[in-house]
CSV table of C-alpha atoms in Angstrom, one decimal:
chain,number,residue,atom,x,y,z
F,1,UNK,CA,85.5,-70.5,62.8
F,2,UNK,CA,86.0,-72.3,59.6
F,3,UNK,CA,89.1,-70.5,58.9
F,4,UNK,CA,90.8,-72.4,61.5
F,5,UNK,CA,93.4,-75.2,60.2
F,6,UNK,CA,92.7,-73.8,56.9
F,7,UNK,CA,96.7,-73.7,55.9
F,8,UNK,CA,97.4,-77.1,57.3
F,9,UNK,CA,94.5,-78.4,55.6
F,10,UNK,CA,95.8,-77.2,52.3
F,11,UNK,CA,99.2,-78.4,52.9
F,12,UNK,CA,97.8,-82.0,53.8
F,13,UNK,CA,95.9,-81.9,50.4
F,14,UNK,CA,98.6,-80.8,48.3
F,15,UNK,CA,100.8,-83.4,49.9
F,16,UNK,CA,98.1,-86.5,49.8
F,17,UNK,CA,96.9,-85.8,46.7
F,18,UNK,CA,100.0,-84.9,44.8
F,19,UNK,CA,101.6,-88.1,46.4
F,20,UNK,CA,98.5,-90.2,45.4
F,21,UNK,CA,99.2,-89.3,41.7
F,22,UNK,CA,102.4,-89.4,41.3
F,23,UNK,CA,102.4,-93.3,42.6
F,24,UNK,CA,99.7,-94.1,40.4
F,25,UNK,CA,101.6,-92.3,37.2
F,26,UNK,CA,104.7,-94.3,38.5
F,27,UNK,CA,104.3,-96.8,40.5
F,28,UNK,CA,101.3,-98.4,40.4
F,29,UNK,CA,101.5,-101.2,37.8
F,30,UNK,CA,99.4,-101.0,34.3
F,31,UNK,CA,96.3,-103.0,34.2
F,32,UNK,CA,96.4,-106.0,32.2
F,33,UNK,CA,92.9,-105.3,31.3
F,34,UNK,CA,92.4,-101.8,30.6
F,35,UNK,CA,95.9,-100.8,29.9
F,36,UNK,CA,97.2,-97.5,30.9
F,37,UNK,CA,93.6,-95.5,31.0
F,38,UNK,CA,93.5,-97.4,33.9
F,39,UNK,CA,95.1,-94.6,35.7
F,40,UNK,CA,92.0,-92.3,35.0
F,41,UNK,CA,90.5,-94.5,38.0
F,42,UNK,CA,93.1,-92.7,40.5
F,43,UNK,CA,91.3,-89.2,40.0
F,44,UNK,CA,88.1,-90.8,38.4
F,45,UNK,CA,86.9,-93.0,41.3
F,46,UNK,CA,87.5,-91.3,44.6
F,47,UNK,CA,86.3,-88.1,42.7
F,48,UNK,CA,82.7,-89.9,42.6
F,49,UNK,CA,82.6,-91.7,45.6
F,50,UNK,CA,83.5,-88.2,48.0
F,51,UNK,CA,81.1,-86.5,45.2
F,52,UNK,CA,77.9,-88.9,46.7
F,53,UNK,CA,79.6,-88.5,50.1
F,54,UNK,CA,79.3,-84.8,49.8
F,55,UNK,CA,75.5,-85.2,48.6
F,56,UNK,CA,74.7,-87.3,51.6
F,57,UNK,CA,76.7,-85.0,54.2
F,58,UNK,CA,74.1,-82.4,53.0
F,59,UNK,CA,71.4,-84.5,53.6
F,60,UNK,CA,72.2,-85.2,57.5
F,61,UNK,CA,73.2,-81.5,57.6
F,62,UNK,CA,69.5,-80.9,56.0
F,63,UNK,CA,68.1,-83.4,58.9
F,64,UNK,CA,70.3,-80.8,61.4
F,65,UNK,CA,68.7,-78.0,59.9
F,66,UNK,CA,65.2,-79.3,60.0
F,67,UNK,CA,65.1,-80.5,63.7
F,68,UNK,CA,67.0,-77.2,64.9
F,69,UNK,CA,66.4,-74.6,62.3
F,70,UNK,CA,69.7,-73.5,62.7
F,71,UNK,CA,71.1,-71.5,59.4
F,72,UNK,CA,74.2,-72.4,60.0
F,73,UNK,CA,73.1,-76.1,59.2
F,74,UNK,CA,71.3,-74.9,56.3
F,75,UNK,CA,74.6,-72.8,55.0
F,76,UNK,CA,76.2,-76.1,55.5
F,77,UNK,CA,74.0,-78.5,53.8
F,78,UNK,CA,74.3,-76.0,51.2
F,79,UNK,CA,77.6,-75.6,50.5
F,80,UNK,CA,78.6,-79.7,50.7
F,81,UNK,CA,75.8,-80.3,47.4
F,82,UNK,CA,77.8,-76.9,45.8
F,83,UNK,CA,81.2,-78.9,46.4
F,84,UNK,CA,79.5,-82.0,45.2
F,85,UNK,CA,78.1,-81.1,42.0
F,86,UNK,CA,81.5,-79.4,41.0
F,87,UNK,CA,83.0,-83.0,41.5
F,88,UNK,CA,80.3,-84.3,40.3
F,89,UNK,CA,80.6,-82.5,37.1
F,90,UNK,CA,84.2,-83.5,37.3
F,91,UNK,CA,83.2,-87.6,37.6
F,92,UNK,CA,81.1,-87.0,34.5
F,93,UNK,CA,84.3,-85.7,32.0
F,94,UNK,CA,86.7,-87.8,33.1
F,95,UNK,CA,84.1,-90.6,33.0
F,96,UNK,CA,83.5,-89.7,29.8
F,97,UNK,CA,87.1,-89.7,28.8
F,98,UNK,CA,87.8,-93.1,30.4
F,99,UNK,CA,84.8,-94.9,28.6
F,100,UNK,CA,86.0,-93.5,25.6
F,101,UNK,CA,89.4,-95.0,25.7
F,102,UNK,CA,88.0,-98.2,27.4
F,103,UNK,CA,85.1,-98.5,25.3
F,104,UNK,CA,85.3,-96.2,22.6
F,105,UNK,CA,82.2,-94.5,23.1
F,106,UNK,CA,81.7,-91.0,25.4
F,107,UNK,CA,78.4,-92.7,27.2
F,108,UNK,CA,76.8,-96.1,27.8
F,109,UNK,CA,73.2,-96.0,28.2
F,110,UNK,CA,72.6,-99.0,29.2
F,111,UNK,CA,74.9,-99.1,31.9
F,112,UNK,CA,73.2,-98.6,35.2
F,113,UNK,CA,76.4,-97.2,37.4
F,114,UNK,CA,76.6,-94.4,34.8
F,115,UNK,CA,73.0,-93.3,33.9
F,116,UNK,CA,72.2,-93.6,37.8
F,117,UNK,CA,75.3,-91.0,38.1
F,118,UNK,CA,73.6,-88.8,36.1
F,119,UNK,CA,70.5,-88.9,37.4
F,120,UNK,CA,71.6,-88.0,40.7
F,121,UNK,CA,73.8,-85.5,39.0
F,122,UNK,CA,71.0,-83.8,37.9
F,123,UNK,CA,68.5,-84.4,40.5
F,124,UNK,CA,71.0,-81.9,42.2
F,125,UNK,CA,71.4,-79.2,39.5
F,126,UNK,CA,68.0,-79.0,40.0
F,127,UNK,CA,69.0,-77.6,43.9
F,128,UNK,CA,70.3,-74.4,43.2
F,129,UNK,CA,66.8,-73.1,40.6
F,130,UNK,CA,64.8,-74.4,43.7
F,131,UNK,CA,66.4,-72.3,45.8
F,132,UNK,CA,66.6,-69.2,43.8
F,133,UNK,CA,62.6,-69.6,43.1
F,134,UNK,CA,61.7,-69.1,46.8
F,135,UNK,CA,62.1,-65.5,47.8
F,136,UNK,CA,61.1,-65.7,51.6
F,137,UNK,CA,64.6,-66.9,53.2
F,138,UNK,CA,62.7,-69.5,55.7
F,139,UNK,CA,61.2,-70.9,53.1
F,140,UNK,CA,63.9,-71.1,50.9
F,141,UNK,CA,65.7,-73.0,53.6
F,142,UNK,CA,63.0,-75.2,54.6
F,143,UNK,CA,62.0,-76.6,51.1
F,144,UNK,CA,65.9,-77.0,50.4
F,145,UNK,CA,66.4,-79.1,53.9
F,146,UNK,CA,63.7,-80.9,52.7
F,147,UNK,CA,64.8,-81.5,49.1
F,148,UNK,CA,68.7,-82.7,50.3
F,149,UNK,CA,67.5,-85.0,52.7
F,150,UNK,CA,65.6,-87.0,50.1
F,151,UNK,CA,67.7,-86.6,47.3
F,152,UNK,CA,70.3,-87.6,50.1
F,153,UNK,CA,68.4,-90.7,50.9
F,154,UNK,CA,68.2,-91.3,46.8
F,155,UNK,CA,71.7,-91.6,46.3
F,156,UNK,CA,73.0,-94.7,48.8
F,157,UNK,CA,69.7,-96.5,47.8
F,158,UNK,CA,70.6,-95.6,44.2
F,159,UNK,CA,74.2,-97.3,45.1
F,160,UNK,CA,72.5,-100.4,46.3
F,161,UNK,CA,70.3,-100.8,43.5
F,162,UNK,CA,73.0,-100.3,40.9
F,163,UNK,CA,75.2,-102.6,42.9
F,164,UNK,CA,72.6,-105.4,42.7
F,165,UNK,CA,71.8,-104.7,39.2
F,166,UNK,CA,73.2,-107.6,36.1
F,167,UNK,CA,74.8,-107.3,33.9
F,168,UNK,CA,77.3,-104.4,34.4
F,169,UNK,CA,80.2,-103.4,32.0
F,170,UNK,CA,81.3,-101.1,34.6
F,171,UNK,CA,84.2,-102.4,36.4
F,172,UNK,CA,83.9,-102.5,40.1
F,173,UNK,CA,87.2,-100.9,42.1
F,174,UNK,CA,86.7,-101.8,45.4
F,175,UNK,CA,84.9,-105.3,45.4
F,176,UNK,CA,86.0,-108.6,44.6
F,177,UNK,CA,83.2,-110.5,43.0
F,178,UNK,CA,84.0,-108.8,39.8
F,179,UNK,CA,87.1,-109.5,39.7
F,180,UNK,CA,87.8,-106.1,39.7
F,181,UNK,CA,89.9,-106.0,43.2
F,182,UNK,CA,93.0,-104.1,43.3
F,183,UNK,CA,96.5,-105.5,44.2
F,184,UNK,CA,98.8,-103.8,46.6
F,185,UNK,CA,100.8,-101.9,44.7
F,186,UNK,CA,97.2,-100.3,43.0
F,187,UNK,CA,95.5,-100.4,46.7
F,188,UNK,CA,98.0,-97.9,48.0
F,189,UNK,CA,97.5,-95.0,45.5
F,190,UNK,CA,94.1,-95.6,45.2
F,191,UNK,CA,93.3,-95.1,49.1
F,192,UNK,CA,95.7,-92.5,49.1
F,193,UNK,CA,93.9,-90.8,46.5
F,194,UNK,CA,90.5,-91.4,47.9
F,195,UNK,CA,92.7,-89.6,51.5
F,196,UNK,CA,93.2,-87.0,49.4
F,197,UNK,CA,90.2,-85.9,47.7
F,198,UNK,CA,88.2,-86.1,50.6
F,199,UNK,CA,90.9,-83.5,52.3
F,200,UNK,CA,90.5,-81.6,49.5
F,201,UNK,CA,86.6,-81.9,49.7
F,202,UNK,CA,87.0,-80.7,53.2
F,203,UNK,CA,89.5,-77.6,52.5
F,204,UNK,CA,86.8,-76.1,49.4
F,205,UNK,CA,84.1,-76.3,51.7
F,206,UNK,CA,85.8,-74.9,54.6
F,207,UNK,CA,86.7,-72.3,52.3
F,208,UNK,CA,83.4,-71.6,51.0
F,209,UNK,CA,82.0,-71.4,54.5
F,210,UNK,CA,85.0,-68.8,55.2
F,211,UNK,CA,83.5,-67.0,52.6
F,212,UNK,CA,80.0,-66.6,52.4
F,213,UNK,CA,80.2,-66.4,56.4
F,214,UNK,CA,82.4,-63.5,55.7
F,215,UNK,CA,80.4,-62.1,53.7
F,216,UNK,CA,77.7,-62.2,55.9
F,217,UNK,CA,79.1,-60.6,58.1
F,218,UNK,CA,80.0,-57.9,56.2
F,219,UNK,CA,76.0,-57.7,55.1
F,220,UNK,CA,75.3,-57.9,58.5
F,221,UNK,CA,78.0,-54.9,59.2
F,222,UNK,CA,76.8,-52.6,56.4
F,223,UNK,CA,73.5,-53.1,57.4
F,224,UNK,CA,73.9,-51.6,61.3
F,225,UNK,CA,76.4,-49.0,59.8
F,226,UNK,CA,73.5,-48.1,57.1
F,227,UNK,CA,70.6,-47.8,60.3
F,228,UNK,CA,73.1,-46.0,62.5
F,229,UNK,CA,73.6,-43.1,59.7
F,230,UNK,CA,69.3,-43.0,59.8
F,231,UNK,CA,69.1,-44.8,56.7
F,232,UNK,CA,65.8,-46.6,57.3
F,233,UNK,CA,65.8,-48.5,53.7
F,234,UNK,CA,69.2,-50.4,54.6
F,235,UNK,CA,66.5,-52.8,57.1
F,236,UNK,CA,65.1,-53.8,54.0
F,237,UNK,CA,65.1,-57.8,52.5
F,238,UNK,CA,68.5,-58.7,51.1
F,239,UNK,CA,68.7,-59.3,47.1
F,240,UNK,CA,67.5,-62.6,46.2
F,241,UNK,CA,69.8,-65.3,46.5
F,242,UNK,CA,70.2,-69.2,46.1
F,243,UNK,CA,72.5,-69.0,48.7
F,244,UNK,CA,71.3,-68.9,52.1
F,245,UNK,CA,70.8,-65.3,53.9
F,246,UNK,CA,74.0,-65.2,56.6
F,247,UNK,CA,73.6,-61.9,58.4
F,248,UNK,CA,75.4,-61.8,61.3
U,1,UNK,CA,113.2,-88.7,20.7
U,2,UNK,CA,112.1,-91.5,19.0
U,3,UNK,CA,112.8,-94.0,22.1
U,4,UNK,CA,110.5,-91.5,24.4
U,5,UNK,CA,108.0,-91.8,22.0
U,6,UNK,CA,108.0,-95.4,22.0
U,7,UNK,CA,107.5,-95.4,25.8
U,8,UNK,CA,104.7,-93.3,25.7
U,9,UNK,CA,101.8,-96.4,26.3
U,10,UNK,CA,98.5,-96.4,24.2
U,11,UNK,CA,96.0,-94.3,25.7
U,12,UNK,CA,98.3,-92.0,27.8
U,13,UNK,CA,96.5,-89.2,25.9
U,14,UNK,CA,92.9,-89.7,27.5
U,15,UNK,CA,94.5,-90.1,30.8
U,16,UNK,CA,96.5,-86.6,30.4
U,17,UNK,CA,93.3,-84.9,29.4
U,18,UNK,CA,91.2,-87.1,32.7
U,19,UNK,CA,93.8,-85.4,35.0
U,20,UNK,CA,93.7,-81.9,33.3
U,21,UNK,CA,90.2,-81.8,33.4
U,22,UNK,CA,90.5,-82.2,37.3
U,23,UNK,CA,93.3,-79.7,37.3
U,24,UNK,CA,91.3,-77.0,35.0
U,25,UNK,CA,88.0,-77.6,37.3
U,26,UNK,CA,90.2,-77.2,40.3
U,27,UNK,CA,92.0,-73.9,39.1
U,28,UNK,CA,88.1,-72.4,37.9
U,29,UNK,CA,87.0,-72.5,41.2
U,30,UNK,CA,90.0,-71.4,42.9
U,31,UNK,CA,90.0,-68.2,40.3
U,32,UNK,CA,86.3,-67.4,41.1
U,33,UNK,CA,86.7,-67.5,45.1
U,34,UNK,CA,89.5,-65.6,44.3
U,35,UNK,CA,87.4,-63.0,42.4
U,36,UNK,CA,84.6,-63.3,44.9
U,37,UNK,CA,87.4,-62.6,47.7
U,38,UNK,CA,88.5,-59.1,45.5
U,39,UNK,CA,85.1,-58.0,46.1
U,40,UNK,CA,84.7,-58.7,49.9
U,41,UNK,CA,88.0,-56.6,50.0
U,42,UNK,CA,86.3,-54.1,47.8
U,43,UNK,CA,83.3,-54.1,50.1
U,44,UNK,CA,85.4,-53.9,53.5
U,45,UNK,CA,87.4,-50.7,52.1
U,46,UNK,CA,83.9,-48.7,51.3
U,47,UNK,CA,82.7,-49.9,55.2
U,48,UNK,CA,86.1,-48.8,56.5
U,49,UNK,CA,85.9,-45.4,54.5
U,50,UNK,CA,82.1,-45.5,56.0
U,51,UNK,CA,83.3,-46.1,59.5
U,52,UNK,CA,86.0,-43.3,59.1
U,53,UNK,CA,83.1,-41.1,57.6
U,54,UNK,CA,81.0,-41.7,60.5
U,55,UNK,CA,83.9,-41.0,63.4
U,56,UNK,CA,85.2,-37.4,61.5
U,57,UNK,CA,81.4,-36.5,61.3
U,58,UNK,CA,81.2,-35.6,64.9
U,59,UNK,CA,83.8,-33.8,64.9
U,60,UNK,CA,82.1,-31.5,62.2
U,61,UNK,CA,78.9,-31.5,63.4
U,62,UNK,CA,79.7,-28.8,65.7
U,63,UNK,CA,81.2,-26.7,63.0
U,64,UNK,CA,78.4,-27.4,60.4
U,65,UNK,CA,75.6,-26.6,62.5
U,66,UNK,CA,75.9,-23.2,62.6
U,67,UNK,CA,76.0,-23.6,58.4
U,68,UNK,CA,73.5,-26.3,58.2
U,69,UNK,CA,70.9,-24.5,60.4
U,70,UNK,CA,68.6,-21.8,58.2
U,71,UNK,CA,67.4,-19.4,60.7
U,72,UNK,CA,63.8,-21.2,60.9
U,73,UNK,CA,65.8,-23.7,62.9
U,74,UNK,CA,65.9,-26.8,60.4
U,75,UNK,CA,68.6,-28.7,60.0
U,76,UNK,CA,69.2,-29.9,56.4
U,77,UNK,CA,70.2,-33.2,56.1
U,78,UNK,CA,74.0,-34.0,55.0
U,79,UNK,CA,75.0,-37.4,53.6
C-alpha cells in the first residue's frame, strides 16, 4: 500500500522543507559573489539534483520491470520520470530566473551544465508521446522500460561529462575545486533543503501511485461488476493511455 | 517605509519570483490530483449505486418475471 505513512510523510516535508527556507531567507549569510540571488540555489539546486535522481530511480525501476515483467515496476518507473519532469520543468524557470539576475541573460548556450539539462529535459518529454503511440499495453510497457533505462544511463554519464567539461560559468555547489564550496552556516540549509525535496519527491509519487492504483482498481471493479450484469463489451481493451494499464 | 525599502537587497525580486515558481508548480499539481481525486469519487458513487442496483435486483426479479415474461416464454432483457 502506498497510502501507508502518507500523513507523516507530508508532515516531514512541510516541516524540512519549510525549515530549509526559512534558514536560507534568514540565516544563511549573502554570498559575496552573487549577492542575494544566491538564495535561488536553496530551491534551485536540490530541485535538479532529486529531478536526475527521479530520472535514474525510473531507470533501475525499468531494469525491475524488464527482468520480472512486473507492472507494478513499470507503474513505478513511470510515475518517478512524471515527478521528475515536473521538477524538472521547475529547475528550468528558476534557472532561468537565477541566470538572469546573475548573468543577465534567461539562457547560456554555451554553458554545458545548462544545455545538457535541457537535453535530458527533453529526451524525457519525449516519454510520455512514446508511450501514448503504443496501443498494445505490453508493448507499451516494454519499449518504455527500455527507453528509461537508457535515458537513465544518459543522465549520470551526462553528469560526468559536464563535470569534466572547461570552462564552465556555472558555479559548482557542492565541490570545492571551483571554489564554489559552501560554508556552514550555507551547508546546513542547503542539505536540509536537498532533505526536503527529496521527501517531498517521495510524498508526490507515493501519492500518484495511491492514485492511479486506485483507480485501477476501480477499472478493475467496474469491469467484474459490468460482466456480472452480462455485459459482454465491458471485457473489452481499456481506452488508450500513456499511463500504464493497472487493473486489479 | 522608506528604511524597509532600503533593506530590501538587490535582486530580492528574482529570488521571490524563483520560490513562487516552485510554490505555483507545487499548488498546480496538488489542484489536478485533487481534481483527478473528484472524479475517482464520482466513479466510486456510480459503482456503489451499481452494486446497490445489482443487490435490490433479486429481490425484483421474482416480481418482474411474471411482467417480463410474454406468454411465448421470453424474457425481455431489463437494464
Amino acid at each position: 500500500m502506498y497510502s501507508s505513512k502518507l500523513r507523516p510523510l507530508s508532515l516531514a516535508t512541510v516541516v524540512v522543507l519549510g525549515g530549509a527556507f526559512v534558514l536560507a531567507a534568514f540565516t544563511a549569510p549573502i554570498d559575496s559573489d552573487q549577492g542575494f540571488s544566491q538564495k535561488i540555489f536553496y530551491v534551485h539546486v536540490p530541485m535538479a539534483i532529486v529531478a536526475l535522481g527521479g530520472f535514474v530511480f525510473g531507470g533501475i525501476e525499468a531494469v525491475r520491470y524488464l527482468r520480472t515483467r512486473d507492472p507494478k515496476h513499470d507503474l513505478r518507473s513511470y510515475t518517478a520520470i512524471h515527478m521528475s519532469v515536473i521538477l524538472g520543468l521547475g529547475v528550468l524557470i528558476t534557472g532561468g530566473i537565477w541566470a538572469r539576475a546573475a548573468w543577465g541573460v534567461w539562457f547560456e548556450w554555451r554553458e554545458a551544465t545548462l544545455v545538457s539539462f535541457l537535453i535530458v529535459f527533453l529526451l524525457y518529454c519525449t516519454y510520455q508521446p512514446l508511450r501514448f503511440s503504443i496501443a498494445d499495453p505490453e508493448k507499451q510497457s516494454r519499449y518504455a522500460a527500455v527507453f528509461a533505462v537508457t535515458a537513465g544511463a544518459f543522465v549520470p554519464l551526462n553528469f560526468i561529462a559536464v563535470r569534466l567539461a572547461e570552462p564552465y560559468i556555472h558555479p559548482r555547489v557542492l565541490n570545492n575545486t571551483t571554489g564554489g564550496a559552501l560554508p556552514v552556516d550555507m551547508k546546513i540549509p542547503f542539505y536540509l533543503a536537498l532533505v526536503g525535496m527529496t521527501l517531498l519527491f517521495i510524498t508526490l509519487w507515493k501519492l500518484e501511485m495511491t492514485h492511479k492504483l486506485a483507480r485501477g482498481r476501480l477499472r478493475g471493479l467496474q469491469r467484474r461488476l459490468d460482466l456480472a450484469a452480462g455485459d459482454r463489451d465491458a471485457a473489452g481493451p481499456a481506452p488508450r493511455s500513456a499511463a500504464p494499464q493497472v487493473v486489479a | 517605509m522608506t528604511v524597509l525599502a532600503a533593506n530590501i537587497p538587490d535582486n530580492s525580486g528574482y529570488v521571490v519570483a524563483a520560490y513562487l515558481v516552485f510554490l505555483l508548480l507545487l499548488i498546480i499539481y496538488l489542484a489536478i490530483t485533487a481534481y483527478r481525486l473528484t472524479g475517482l469519487e464520482r466513479r466510486i458513487g456510480d459503482l456503489t449505486a451499481q452494486v446497490d442496483a445489482a443487490e435490490r435486483s433479486p429481490a425484483d426479479d421474482g416480481a418482474d418475471d411474471a411482467a417480463t415474461t410474454d406468454p411465448s416464454g421470453v424474457r425481455e432483457h431489463s437494464a
